[in-house]
XYZ file of C-alpha atoms in Angstrom:
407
model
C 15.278 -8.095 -26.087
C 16.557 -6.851 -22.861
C 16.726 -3.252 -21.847
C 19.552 -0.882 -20.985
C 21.143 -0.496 -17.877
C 22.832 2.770 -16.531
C 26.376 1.426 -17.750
C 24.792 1.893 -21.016
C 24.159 5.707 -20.482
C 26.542 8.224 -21.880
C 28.092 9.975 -19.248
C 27.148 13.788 -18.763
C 23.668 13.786 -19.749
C 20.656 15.308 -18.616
C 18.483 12.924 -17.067
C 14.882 12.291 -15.508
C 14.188 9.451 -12.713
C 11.246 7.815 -11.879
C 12.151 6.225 -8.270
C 9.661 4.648 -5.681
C 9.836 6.469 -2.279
C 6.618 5.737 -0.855
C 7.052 5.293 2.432
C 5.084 5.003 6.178
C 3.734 8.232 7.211
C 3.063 8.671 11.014
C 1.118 11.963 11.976
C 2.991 14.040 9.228
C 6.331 12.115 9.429
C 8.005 10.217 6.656
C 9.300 7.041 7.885
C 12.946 6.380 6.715
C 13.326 2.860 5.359
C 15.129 0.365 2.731
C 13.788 2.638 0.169
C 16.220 5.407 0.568
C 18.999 3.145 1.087
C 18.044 1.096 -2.160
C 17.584 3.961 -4.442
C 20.414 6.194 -3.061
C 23.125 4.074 -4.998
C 21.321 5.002 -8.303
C 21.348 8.708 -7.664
C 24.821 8.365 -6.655
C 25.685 6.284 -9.688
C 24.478 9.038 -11.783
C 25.812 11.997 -10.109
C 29.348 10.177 -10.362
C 29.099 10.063 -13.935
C 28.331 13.863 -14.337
C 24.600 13.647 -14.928
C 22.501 16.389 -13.837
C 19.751 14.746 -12.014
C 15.390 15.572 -11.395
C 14.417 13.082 -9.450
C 10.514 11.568 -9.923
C 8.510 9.922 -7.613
C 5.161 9.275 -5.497
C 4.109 9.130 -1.757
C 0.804 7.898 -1.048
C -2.721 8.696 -2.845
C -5.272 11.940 -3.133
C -7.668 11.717 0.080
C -5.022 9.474 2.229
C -3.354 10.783 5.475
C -0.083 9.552 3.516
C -0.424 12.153 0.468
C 2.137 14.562 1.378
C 4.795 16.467 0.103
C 8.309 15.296 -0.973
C 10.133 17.702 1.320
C 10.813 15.073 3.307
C 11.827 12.734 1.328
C 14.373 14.891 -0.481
C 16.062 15.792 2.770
C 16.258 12.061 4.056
C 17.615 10.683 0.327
C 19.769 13.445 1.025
C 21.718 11.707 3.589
C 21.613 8.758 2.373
C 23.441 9.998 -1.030
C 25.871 11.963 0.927
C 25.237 15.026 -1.156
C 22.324 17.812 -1.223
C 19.396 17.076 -3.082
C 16.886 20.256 -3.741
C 13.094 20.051 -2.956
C 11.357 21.931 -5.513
C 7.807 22.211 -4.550
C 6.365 22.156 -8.357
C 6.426 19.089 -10.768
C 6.086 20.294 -14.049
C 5.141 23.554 -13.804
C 7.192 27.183 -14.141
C 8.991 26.449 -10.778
C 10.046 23.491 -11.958
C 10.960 24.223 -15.495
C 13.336 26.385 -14.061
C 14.419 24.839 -11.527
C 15.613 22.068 -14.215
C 16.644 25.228 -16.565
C 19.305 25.940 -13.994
C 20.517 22.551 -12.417
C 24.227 21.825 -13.045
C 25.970 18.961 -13.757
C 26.729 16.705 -10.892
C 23.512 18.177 -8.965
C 20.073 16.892 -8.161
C 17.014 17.987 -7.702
C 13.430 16.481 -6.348
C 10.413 17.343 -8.385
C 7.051 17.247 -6.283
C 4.613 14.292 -5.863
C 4.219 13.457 -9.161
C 0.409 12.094 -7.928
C -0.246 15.939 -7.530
C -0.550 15.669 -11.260
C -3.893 14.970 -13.050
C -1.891 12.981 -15.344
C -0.278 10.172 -12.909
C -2.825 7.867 -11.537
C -5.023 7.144 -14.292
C -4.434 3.192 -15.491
C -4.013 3.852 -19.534
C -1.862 2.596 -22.154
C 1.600 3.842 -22.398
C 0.788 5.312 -25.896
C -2.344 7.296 -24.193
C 0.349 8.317 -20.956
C 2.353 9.508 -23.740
C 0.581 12.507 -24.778
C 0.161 13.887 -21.532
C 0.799 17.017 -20.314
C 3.039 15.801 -18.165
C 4.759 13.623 -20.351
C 5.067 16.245 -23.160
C 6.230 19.235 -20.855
C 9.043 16.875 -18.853
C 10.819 14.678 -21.752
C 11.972 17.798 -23.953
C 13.767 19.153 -21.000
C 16.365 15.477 -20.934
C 17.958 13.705 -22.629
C 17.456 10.575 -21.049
C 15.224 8.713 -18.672
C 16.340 6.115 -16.112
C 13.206 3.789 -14.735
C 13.672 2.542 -10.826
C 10.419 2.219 -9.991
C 10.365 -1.343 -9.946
C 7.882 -1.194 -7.089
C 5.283 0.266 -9.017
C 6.424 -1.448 -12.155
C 3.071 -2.987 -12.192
C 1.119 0.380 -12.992
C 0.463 1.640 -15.673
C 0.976 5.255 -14.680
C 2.197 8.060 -16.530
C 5.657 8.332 -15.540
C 5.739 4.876 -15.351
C 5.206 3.952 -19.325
C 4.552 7.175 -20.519
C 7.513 8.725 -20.379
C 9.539 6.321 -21.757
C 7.816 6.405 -24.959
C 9.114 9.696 -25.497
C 12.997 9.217 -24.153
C 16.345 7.173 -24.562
C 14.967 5.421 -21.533
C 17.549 2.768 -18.919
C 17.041 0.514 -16.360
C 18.424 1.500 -12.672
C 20.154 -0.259 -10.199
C 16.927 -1.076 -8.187
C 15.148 -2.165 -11.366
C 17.664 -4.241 -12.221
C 18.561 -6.203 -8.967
C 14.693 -6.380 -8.534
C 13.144 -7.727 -11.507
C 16.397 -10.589 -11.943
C 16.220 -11.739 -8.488
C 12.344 -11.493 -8.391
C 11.774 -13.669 -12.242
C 14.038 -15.901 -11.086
C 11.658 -18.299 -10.506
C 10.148 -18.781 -13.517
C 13.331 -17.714 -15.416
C 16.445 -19.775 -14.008
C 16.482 -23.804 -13.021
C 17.945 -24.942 -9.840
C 19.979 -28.365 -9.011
C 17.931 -29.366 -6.465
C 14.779 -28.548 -5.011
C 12.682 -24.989 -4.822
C 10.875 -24.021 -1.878
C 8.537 -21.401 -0.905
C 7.173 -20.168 2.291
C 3.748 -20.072 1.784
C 1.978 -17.470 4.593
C 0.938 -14.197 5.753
C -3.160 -12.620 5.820
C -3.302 -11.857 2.234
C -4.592 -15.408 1.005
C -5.446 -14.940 -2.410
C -2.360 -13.226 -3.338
C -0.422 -16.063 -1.962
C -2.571 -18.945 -3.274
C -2.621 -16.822 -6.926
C 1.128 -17.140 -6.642
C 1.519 -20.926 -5.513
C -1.391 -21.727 -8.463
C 0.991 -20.241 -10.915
C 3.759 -21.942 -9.558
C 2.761 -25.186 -8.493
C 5.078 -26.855 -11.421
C 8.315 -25.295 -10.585
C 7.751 -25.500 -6.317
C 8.757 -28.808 -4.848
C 7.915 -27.446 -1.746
C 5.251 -25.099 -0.529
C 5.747 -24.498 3.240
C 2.282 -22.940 4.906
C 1.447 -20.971 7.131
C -0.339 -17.407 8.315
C -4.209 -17.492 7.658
C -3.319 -19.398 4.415
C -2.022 -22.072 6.235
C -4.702 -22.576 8.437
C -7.160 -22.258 5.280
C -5.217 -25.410 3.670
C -5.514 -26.863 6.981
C -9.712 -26.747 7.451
C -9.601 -27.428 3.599
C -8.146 -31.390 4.743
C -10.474 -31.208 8.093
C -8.941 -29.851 10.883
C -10.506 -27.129 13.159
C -8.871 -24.084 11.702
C -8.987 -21.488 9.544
C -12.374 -19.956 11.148
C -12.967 -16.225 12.989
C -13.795 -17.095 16.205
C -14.941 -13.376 16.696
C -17.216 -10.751 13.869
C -14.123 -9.574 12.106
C -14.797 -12.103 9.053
C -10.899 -12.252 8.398
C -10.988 -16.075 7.510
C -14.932 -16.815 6.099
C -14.708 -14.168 3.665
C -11.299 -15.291 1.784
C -12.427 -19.500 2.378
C -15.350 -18.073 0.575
C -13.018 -16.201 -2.111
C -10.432 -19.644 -2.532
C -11.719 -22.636 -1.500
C -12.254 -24.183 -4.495
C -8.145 -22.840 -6.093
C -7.030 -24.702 -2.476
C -8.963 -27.604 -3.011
C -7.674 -27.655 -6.441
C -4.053 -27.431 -5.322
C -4.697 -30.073 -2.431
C -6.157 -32.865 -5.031
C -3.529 -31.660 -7.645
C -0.158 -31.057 -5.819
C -0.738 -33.410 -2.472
C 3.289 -34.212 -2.285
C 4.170 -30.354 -2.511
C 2.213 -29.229 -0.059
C 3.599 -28.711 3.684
C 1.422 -28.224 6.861
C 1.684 -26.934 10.277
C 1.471 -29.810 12.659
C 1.025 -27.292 15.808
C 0.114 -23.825 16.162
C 0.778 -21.173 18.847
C -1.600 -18.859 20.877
C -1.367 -16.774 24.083
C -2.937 -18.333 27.186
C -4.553 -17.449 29.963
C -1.862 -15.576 30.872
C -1.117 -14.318 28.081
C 2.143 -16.342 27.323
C 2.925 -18.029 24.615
C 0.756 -21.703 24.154
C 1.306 -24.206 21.246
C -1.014 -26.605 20.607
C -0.910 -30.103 18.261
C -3.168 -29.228 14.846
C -4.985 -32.698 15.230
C -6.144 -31.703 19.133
C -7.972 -28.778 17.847
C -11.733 -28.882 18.782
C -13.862 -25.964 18.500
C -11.386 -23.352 18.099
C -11.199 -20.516 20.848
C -7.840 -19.176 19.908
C -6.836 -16.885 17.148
C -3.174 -18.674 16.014
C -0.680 -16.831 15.760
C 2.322 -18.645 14.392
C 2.987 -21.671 13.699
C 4.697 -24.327 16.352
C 8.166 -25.540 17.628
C 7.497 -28.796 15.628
C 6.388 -27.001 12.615
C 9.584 -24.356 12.954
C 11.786 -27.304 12.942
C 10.251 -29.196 10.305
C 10.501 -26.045 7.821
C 14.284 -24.666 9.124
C 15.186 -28.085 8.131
C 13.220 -28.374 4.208
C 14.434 -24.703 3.469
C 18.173 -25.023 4.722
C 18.522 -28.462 2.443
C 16.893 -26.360 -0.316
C 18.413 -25.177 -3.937
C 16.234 -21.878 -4.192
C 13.990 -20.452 -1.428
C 11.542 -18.012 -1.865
C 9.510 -16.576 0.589
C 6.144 -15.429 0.195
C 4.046 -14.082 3.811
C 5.355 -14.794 6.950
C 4.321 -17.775 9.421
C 3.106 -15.539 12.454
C 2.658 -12.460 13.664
C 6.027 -11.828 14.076
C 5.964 -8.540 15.298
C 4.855 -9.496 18.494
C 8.046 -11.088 19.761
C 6.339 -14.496 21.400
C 4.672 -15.188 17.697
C 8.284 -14.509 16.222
C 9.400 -17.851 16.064
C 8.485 -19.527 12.807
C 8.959 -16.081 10.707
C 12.441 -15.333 12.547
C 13.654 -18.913 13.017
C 12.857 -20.247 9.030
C 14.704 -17.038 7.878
C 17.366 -17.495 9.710
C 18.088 -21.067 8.568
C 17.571 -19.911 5.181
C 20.366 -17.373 5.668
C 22.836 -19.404 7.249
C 22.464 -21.886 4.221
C 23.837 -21.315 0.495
C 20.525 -21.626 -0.911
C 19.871 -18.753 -3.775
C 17.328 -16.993 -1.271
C 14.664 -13.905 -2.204
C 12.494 -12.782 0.253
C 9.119 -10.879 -0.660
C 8.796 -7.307 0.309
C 6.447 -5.666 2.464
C 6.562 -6.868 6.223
C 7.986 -10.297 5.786
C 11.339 -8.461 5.128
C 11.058 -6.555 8.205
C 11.256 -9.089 10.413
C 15.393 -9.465 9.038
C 16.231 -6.118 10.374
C 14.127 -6.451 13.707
C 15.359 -9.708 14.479
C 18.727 -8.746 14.264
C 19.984 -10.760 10.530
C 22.135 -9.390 8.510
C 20.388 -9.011 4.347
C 23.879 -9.974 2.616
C 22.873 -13.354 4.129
C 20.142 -13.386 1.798
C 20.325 -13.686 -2.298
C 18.316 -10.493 -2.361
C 15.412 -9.136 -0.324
C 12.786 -7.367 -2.546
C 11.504 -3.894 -1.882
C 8.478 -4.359 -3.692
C 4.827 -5.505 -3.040
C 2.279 -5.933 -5.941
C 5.024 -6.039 -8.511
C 6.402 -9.202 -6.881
C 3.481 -11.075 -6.928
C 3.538 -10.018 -10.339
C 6.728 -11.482 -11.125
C 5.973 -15.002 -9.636
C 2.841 -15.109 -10.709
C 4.804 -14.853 -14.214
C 2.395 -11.440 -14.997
C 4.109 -8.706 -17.308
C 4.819 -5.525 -15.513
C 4.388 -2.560 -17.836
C 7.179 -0.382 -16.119
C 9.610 -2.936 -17.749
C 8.077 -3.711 -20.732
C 8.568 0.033 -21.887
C 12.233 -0.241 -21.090
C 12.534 -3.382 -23.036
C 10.728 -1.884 -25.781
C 12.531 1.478 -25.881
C 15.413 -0.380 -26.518
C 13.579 -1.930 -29.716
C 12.451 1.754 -30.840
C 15.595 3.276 -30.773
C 18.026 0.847 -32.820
């Protein structure tokens, strides 16, 4: 059973939506970002078809420099939609009771930081989230609730699965474009051959995700920390902190034995550097040939003109790409090469082409590539590991199921 979409949803109705605007926050600032741009077309969607509109949604977590207010982020969503969109400084208190009392059709509102609430954050089961305060003062007030939250999808958080429980509950258009393009994976089969860049710091979450997948990849193209991990996993000189900051011991410690197990299991799948880069003496850019490697004394920090080549070429002859960490640290424009370069041969090809959220999917806007050239380019963090690791998200799993509940 699927669940419903917004072109299921009566027009005119009152309706609640859970969106994910958690953004940067420098020294009080709200960053603005694909975020905004992402969820504006589902607030516009709605307020075409008459709907009066309280918008849900989160930034950042009690004790953080990032737990601030949505003022912000009603005023920039406001631009973005083309149309004023009130900041009501309450969630689901008096203020905002009747502030949702009063709003009109075709108008909408921004309830506060709905992790001001004691009832948000706690991980429970929907059925617990359901009987909430929260929950139980908001959904009498609607008639329906719209879930676009894909990027927290994977919490189980009140507004998350709560509230659906309780409402006539539809998928938006971020949900929607997310969770297809991001199961596609595990869900759709391809006439030639998958491929996934394989990089970034975050080594566990990207060796979780290639375990999981390791049937359905026909190429896994390395790189990042991860890459150099595979790399002192077959013997070379890599893949160890050449200062105190334990960056690489502490997650060989944590996956040696998955990466070994991938190595012995998958050895045809599996892609590596041949060279690596890493500023000189003069600080310019260096590459150097993985097998001369003695006693490293460089922190690498992308992956080599060889090694660029090599995977421009495997992921522009591919079927599906999917890209998981970037190469290098691509932010610094010397180390952009393999993350810039390998994305742009995957756009100029017709591949069907996702790539992960987070910073990898910077690099397309600050290297100057254009997104329609991808299949889709995810928003989303935890929730897409989640989805090619093949893991349930609960946001979606209460849409699917209110769907079940209400015929």
């Amino acid at each position: 059973m699927s669940y419903r979409t917004l072109d299921d949803l009566a027009d005119g109705q009152r309706v609640l939506a859970r969106l994910d605007l958690n953004s940067p926050v420098s020294v009080g600032v709200v960053e603005d970002n694909r975020r905004f741009t992402r969820h504006a077309r589902t607030v516009r969607d709605l307020l075409a078809d008459g709907h009066a509109v309280a918008l849900l949604a989160h930034q950042g977590r009690p004790g953080r420099d990032t737990f601030v207010t949505l003022e912000q982020h009603a005023e920039i969503l406001s631009e973005h939609v083309g149309t004023d969109i009130e900041y009501i400084p309450d969630t689901c208190g008096e203020t905002a009771l009747t502030a949702i009392e009063n709003l009109e059709h075709g108008e909408a509102i921004m309830l506060e930081n709905v992790r001001m609430t004691d009832d948000e954050l706690p991980e429970r089961e929907p059925q617990e989230h359901a009987k909430s305060d929260l929950v139980q003062t908001l959904a009498p007030e609607f008639d329906a609730y719209v879930g676009d939250a894909y990027s927290t999808a994977h919490r189980k958080h009140a507004s998350i699965v709560g509230l659906p429980l309780e409402m006539a509950s539809y998928a938006g258009r971020v949900m929607v474009s997310e969770y297809e393009a991001n199961s596609a994976i595990a869900t759709r089969e391809f006439d030639g051959e998958v491929t996934m860049v394989a990089g970034g710091k975050k080594a566990t979450d990207v060796i979780d995700v290639m375990t999981s997948l390791q049937d359905r990849v026909d190429n896994f193209l390395l790189g990042g920390i991860v890459g150099e991990l595979f790399l002192r996993a077959i013997g070379y000189d890599v893949g160890r902190d050449i200062d105190e900051s334990d960056l690489y011991e502490s997650q060989w410690r944590a996956n040696k034995d998955e990466i070994r197990t991938l190595i012995e299991s998958h050895p045809s799948e599996l892609v590596y550097p041949s060279d690596l880069a890493f500023a000189d003496g003069n600080n310019e850019r260096a590459e150097v040939t993985v097998a001369d490697v003695r006693n490293k004394d460089h922190d690498y920090l992308d992956v080599g003109s060889d090694t660029v080549e090599q995977y421009s070429d495997i992921a522009a002859h591919s079927s599906a790409v999917f890209v998981k960490g970037a190469l290098g640290m691509f932010e610094d424009e010397r180390f952009s090469n393999g993350t810039a370069r390998v994305l742009e041969a995957i756009g100029r090809s017709d591949c069907f082409s996702v790539v992960g959220g987070g910073d990898t999917s910077r690099a397309i806007e600050m290297y100057g590539m254009d997104e329609e050239d991808f299949s889709h380019v995810s928003i989303a963090g935890g929730a897409y590991i989640n989805a090619l690791t093949g893991e349930s998200l609960p946001g979606v799993e209460v849409l699917k199921g209110n769907v079940e509940a209400t015929h």
